[in-house]
Coordinates of C-alpha atoms in Angstrom, one line a residue:
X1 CA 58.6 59.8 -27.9
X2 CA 60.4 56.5 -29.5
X3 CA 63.6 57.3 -31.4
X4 CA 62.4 55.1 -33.5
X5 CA 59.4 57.0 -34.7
X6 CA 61.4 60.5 -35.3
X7 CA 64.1 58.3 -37.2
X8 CA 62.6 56.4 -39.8
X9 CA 60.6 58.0 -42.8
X10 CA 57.8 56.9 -44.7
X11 CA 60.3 56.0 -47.8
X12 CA 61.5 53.0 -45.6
X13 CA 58.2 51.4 -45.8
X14 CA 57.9 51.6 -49.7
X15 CA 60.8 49.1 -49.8
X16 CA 58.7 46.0 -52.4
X17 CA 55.5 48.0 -52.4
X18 CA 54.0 47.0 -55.9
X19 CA 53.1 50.3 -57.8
X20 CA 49.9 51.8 -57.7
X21 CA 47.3 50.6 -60.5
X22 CA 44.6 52.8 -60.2
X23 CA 40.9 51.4 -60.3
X24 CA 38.5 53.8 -62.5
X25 CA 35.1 54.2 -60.9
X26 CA 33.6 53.4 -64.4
X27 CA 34.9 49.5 -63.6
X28 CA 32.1 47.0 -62.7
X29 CA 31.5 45.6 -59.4
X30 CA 32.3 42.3 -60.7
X31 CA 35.9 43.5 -61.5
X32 CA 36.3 44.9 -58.5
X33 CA 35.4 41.9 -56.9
X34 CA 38.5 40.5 -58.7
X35 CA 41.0 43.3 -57.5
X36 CA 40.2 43.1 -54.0
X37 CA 40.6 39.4 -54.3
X38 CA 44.1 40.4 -55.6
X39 CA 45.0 42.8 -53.6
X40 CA 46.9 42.9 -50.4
X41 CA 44.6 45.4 -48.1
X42 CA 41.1 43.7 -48.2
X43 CA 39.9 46.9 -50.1
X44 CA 40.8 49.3 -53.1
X45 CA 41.1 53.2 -53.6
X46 CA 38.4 54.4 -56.5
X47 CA 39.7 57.0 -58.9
X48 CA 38.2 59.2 -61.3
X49 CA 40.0 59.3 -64.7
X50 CA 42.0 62.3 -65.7
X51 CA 40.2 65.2 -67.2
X52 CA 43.1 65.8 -70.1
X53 CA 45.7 63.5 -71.1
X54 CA 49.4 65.0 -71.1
X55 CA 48.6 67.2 -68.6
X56 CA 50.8 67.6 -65.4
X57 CA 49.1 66.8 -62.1
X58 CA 50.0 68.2 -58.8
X59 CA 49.2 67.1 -55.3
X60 CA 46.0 68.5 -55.5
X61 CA 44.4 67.9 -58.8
X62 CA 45.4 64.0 -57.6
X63 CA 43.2 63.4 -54.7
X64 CA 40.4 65.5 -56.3
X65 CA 40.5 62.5 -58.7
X66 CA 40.4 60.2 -55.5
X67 CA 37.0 58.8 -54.4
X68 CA 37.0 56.7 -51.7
X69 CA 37.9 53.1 -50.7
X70 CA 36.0 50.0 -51.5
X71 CA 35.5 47.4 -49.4
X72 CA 34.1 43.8 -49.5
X73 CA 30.9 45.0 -47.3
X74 CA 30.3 47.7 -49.1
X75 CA 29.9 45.2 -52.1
X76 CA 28.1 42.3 -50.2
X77 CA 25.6 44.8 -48.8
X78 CA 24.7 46.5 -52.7
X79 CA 24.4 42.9 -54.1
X80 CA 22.2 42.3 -51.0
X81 CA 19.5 44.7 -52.3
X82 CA 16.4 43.6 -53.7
X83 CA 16.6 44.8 -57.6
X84 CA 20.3 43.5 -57.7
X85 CA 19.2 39.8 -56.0
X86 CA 16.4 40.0 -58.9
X87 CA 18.7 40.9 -61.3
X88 CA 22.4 39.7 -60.2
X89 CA 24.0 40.0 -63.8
X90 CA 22.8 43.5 -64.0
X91 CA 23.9 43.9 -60.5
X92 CA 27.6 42.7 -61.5
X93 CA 27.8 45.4 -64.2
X94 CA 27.3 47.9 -62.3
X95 CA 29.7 51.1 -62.4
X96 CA 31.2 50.9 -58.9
X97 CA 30.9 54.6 -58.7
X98 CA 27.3 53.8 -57.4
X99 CA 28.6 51.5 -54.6
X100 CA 31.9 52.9 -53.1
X101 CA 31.1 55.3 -50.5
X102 CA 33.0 58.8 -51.8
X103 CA 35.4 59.8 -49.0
X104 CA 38.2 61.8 -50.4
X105 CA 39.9 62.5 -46.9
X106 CA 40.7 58.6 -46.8
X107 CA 43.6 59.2 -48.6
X108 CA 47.0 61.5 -48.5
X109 CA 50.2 62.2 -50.3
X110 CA 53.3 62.2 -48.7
X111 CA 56.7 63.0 -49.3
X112 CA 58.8 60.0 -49.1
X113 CA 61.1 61.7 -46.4
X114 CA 57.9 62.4 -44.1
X115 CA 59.1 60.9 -41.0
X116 CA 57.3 58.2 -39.6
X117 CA 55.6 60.1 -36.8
X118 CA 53.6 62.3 -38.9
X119 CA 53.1 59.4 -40.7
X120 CA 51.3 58.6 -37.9
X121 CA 49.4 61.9 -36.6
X122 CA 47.6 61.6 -39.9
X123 CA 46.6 58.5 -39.4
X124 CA 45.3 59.1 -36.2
X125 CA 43.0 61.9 -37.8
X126 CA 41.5 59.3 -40.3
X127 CA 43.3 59.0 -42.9
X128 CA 43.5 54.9 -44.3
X129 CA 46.1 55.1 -47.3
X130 CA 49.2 56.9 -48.2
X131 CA 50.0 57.7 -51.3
X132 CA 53.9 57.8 -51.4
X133 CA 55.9 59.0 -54.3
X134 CA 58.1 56.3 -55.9
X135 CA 61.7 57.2 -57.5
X136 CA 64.9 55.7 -58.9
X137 CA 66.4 59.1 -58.0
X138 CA 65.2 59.6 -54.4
X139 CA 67.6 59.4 -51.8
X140 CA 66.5 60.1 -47.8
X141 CA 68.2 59.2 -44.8
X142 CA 66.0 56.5 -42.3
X143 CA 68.1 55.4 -39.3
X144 CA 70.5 57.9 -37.8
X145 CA 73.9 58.4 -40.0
X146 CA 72.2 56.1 -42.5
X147 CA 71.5 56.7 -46.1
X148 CA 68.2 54.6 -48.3
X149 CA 68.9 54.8 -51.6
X150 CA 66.1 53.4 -54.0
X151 CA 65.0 50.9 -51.3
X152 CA 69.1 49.8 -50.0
X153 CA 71.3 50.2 -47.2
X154 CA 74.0 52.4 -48.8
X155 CA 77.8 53.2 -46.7
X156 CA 78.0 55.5 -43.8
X157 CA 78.7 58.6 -44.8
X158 CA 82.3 58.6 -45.4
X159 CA 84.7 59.7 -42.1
X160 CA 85.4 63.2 -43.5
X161 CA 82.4 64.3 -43.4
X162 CA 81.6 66.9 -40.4
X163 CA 79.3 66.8 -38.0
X164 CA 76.9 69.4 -39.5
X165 CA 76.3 67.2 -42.9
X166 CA 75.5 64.7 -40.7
X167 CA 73.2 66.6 -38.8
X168 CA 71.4 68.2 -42.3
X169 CA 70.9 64.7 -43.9
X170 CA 69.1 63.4 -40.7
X171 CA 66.8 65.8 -40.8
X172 CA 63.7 64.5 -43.1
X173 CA 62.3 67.1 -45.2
X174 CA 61.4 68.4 -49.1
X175 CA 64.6 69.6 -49.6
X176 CA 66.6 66.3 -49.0
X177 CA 64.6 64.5 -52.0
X178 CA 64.9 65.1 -55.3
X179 CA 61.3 63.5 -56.5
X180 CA 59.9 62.4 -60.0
X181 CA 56.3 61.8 -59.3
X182 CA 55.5 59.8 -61.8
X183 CA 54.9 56.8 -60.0
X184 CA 53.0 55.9 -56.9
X185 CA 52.8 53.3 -54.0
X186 CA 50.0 53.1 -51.1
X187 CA 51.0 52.6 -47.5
X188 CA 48.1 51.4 -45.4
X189 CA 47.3 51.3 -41.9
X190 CA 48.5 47.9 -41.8
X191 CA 51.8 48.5 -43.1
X192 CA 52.8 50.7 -40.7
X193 CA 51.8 48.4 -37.8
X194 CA 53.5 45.7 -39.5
X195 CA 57.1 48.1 -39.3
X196 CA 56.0 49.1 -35.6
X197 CA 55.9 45.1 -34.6
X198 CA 58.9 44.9 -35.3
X199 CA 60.7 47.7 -33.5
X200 CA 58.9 46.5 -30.1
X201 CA 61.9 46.9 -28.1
X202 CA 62.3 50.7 -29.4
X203 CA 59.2 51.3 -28.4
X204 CA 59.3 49.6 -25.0
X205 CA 57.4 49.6 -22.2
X206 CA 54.7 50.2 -24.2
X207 CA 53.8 47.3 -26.7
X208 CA 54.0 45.1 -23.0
X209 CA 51.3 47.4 -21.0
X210 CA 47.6 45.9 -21.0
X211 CA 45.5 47.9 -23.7
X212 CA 42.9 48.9 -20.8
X213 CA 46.1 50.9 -18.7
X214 CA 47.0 52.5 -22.4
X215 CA 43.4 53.9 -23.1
X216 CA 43.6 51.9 -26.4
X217 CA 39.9 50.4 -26.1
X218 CA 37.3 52.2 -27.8
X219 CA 33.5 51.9 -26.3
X220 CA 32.2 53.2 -30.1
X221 CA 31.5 50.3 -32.2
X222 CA 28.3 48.8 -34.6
X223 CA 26.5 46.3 -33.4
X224 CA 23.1 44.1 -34.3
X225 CA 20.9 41.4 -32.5
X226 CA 21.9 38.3 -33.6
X227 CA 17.9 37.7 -33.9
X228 CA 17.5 41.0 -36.2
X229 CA 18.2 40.8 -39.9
X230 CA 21.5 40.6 -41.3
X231 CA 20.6 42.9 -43.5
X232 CA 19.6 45.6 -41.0
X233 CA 23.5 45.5 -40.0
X234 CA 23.9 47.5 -43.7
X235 CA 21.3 50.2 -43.1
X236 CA 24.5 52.5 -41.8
X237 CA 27.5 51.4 -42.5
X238 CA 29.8 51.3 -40.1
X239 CA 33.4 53.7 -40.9
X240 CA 36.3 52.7 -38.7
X241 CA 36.6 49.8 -38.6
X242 CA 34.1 48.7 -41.3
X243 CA 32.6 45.7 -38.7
X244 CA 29.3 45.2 -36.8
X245 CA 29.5 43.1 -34.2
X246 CA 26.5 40.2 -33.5
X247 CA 25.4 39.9 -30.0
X248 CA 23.4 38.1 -27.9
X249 CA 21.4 39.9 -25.0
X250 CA 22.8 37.9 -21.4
X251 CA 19.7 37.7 -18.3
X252 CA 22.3 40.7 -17.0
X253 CA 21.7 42.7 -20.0
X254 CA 25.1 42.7 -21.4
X255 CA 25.9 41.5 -24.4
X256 CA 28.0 38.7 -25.4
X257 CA 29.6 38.2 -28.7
X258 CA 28.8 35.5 -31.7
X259 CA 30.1 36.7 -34.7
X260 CA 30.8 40.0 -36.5
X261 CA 29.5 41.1 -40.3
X262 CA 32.7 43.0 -41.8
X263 CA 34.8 44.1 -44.6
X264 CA 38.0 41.6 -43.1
X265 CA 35.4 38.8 -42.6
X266 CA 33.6 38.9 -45.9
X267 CA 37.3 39.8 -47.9
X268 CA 37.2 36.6 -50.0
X269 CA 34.4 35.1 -50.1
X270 CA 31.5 34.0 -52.3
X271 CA 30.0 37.6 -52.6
X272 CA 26.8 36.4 -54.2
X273 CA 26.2 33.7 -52.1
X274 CA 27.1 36.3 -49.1
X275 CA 24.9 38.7 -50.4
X276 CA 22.4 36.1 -50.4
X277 CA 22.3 35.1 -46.7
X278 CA 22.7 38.8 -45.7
X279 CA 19.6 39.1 -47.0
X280 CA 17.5 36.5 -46.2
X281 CA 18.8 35.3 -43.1
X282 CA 19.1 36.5 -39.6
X283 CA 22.4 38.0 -38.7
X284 CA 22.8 34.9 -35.8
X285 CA 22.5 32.6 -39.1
X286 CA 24.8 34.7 -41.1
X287 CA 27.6 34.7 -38.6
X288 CA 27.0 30.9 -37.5
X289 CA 26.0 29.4 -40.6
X290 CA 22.8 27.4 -41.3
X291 CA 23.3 23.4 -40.7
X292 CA 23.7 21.6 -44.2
X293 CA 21.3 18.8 -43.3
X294 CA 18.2 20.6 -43.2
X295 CA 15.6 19.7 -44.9
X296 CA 15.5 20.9 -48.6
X297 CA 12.4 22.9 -48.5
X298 CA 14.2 24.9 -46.0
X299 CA 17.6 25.9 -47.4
X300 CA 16.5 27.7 -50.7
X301 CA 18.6 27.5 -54.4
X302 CA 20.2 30.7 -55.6
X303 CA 21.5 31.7 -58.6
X304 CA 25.4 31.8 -58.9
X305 CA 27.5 33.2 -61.6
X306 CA 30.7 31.5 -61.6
X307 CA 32.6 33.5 -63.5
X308 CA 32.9 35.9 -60.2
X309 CA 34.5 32.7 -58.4
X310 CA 36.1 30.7 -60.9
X311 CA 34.9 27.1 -61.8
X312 CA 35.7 25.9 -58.0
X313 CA 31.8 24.7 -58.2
X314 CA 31.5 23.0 -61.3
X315 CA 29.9 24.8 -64.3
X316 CA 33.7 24.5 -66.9
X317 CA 34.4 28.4 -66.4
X318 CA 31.2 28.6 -69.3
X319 CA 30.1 31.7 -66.8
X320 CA 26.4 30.5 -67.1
X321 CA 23.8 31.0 -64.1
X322 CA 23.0 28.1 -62.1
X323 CA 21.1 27.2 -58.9
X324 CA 22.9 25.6 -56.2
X325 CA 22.1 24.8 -52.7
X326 CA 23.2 27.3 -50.2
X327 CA 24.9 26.3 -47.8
X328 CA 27.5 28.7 -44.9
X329 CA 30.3 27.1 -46.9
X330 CA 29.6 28.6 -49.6
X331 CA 30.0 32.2 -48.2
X332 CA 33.4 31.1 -47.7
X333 CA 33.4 31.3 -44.0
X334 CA 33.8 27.9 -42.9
X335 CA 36.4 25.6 -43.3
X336 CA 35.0 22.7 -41.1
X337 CA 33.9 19.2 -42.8
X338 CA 31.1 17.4 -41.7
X339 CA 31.2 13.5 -42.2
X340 CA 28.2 12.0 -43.6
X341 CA 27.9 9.4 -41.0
X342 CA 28.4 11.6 -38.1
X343 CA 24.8 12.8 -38.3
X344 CA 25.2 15.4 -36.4
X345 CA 23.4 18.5 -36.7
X346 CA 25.4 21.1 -35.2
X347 CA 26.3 24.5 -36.8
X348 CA 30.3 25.1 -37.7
X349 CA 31.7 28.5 -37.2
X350 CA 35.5 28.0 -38.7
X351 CA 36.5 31.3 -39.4
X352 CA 33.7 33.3 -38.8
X353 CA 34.5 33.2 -34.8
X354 CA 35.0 36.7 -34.0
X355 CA 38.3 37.5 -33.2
X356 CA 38.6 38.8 -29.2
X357 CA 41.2 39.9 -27.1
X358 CA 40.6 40.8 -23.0
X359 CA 41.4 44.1 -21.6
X360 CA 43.9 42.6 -19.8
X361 CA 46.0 41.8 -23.3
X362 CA 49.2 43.4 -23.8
X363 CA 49.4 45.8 -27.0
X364 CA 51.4 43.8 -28.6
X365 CA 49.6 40.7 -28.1
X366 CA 46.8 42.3 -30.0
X367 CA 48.8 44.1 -32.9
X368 CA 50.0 40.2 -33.4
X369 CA 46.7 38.9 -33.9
X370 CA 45.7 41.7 -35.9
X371 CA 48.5 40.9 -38.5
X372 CA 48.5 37.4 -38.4
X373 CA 44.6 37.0 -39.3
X374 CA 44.6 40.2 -41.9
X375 CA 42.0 42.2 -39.3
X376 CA 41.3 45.6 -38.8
X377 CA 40.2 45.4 -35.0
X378 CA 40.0 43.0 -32.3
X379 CA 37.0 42.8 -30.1
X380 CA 37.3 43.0 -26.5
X381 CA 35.7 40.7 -24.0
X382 CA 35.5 40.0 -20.4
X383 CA 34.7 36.8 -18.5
X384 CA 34.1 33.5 -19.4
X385 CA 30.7 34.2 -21.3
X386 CA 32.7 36.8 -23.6
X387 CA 30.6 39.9 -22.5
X388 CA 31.4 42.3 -25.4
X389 CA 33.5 45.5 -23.7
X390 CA 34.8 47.8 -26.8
X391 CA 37.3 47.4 -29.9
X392 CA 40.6 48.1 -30.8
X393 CA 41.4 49.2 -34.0
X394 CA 44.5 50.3 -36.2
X395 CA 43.1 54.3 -34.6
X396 CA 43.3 52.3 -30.9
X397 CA 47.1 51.4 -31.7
X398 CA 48.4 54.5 -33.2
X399 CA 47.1 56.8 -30.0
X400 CA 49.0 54.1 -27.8
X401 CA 52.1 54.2 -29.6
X402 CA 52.3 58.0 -30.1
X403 CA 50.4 59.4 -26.7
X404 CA 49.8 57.3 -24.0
X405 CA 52.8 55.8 -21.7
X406 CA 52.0 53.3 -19.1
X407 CA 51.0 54.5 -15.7
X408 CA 53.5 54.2 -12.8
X409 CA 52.9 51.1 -10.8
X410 CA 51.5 51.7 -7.6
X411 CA 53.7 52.0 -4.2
X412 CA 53.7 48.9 -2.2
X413 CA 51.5 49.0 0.0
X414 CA 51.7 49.2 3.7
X415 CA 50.6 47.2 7.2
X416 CA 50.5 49.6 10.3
X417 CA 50.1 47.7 13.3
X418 CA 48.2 49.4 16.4
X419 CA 50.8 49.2 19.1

């Protein structure tokens, strides 16, 4: 096991972690588009409000209050219903206790001197979020002989001090924190493979080993017929990662990857306009987009409220509905431009190009990707024709890290030669 992992504590990760604001499940769905728009993990934790006010809350009372996490898909997929599409002011007043999915073993709290490899066994067991105590009067120790005060390096301990002090303070527990928990902080899954990227060399050989020799592929994923409704990809929701993938069916029988339908995908976009083409389109059109020069008759009008978006589209922030054209821009997938003289009638896929990785790909090779583009998972593919294989997720990563070590390479081989 990596020094590294035994070491550090969950405290050292806190370091600039905004507070925790908690969102009340009696909120709308049309402020919670807004908070996941502004927040920095692509979904947000759903509480229920506290029964008495002035009451002390432990550990437990806490995540009773805890439902679940909210995700852009989960949102994009209840808009996509038929009474909400009829009724999509209704629909954005909606309490988002009837949306978010309740899951209360999503979330745990942690001491802030848990060390980082528990951090991590949890995490492995499903939990997306933890919820760290913050304190002005905390102290922990992180790196050996080293001392985090309130999120800074603080002197050695001084050269008197005997081996056995040294020896108690690096040893994480309840008893070397004094804690006021009155405030809070949420560590996510992404936060802690963020630290891990960059303690690579601590953690060598592994983050250099292919993800096929470390097991870190997983063969259990969603996925939907790119000719199949888009919709039908919401009938189950997928849990970890929240992503179904769209697939073509090769003259093999395998399956090759177009485009996925997920929470990472679908984190910023136009949700009525999403909600729209999830509906009504196939899930090849939803990934790929629909061409913006077909002819009117066959790309409908929908009804947009702009106060979800702002007044990028035109209607001076009066929050009125209007009917616009749709178009796979306006999901927010695409980035492309098409120029007016080109004529050309191919479809753009900008950012809704899956993101893939071969087996062959180092573990930290994918862990890169996965933080640079804000994903959960990476598909994996194999040959030219992208022939879907499996997924790695955040899960994927932690077992590697913690569990698996590269195998041994094999002896050299041998030529005998028949005398």
């Amino acid at each position: 096991m990596a020094s590294v992992l035994v070491y550090h504590v969950v405290g050292d990760l806190t370091v600039a972690k905004p507070e925790l604001v908690e969102f009340m499940e009696t909120e709308t769905v049309e402020a919670a588009i807004k908070a996941i728009g502004e927040s920095t993990e692509g979904g947000i934790p759903v509480w229920r409000r506290k029964p008495q006010k002035g009451v002390t809350e432990n550990s437990e009372m806490r995540l009773q209050r805890f439902v679940g996490i909210l995700n852009p898909l989960d949102i994009v997929a209840f808009l996509a219903k038929d009474g909400c599409l009829q009724d999509q002011e209704k629909a954005m007043k909606t309490p988002v206790s009837e949306v978010v999915v309740p899951n209360n073993s999503l979330l745990k709290e942690v001491d802030p001197a848990t060390r980082l490899i528990d951090a991590l066994e949890m995490m492995k067991q499903g939990v997306k979020r933890l919820l760290v105590p913050k304190s002005v009067i905390w102290k922990g120790v992180s790196k050996k002989f080293s001392i985090l005060y309130n999120g800074k390096w603080l002197k050695n301990i001084e050269a008197g001090s005997n081996a056995s002090s040294i020896a108690n303070l690096n040893r994480p527990s309840s008893s070397t924190a004094n804690i006021s928990k009155t405030k809070y902080c949420c560590l996510s899954r992404e936060d802690v493979v963020r630290f891990l990227i960059g303690c690579l060399g601590a953690l060598a050989p592994v983050p250099l080993s292919s993800i096929s020799s470390l097991g870190a592929i997983s063969s259990h994923y969603s996925s939907i017929e790119a000719s199949l409704p888009a919709v039908e990809a919401t009938k189950k929701l997928p849990h970890d990662p929240s992503a179904v993938a769209v697939v073509e069916s090769t003259p093999d029988g395998e399956h090759k990857i177009i485009g996925e339908i997920s929470a990472c995908k679908l984190w910023k976009c136009d949700y009525l306009a999403a909600a729209y083409a999830l509906a009504n389109l196939s899930a090849g059109q939803f990934v790929m987009g629909v061409e913006d020069n077909m002819s009117p008759r066959s790309v409908p009008d929908i009804g947009v409220n702009s106060t979800v978006k702002g007044d990028s589209n035109g209607t001076n922030g009066s929050g009125s509905m209007r009917l616009r054209r749709f178009s796979s821009r306006s999901i927010g997938f695409f980035g492309n431009s098409v120029s007016p003289n080109s004529g050309a009638r191919s479809m753009y896929r900008g950012r809704s190009a899956p993101l893939t990785c071969k087996a062959t790909s180092s573990l930290a090779a994918v862990m890169a990707q996965m933080l640079s583009h804000r994903a959960t998972h990476v598909w994996v593919t194999e040959g030219e024709d992208d022939v879907l294989v499996g997924v790695v997720g955040y899960g994927e990563i932690m077992h590697a890290v913690t569990n698996r070590r590269p195998p041994p390479p094999p002896p050299p081989s041998t030529v005998s030669t028949n005398q």
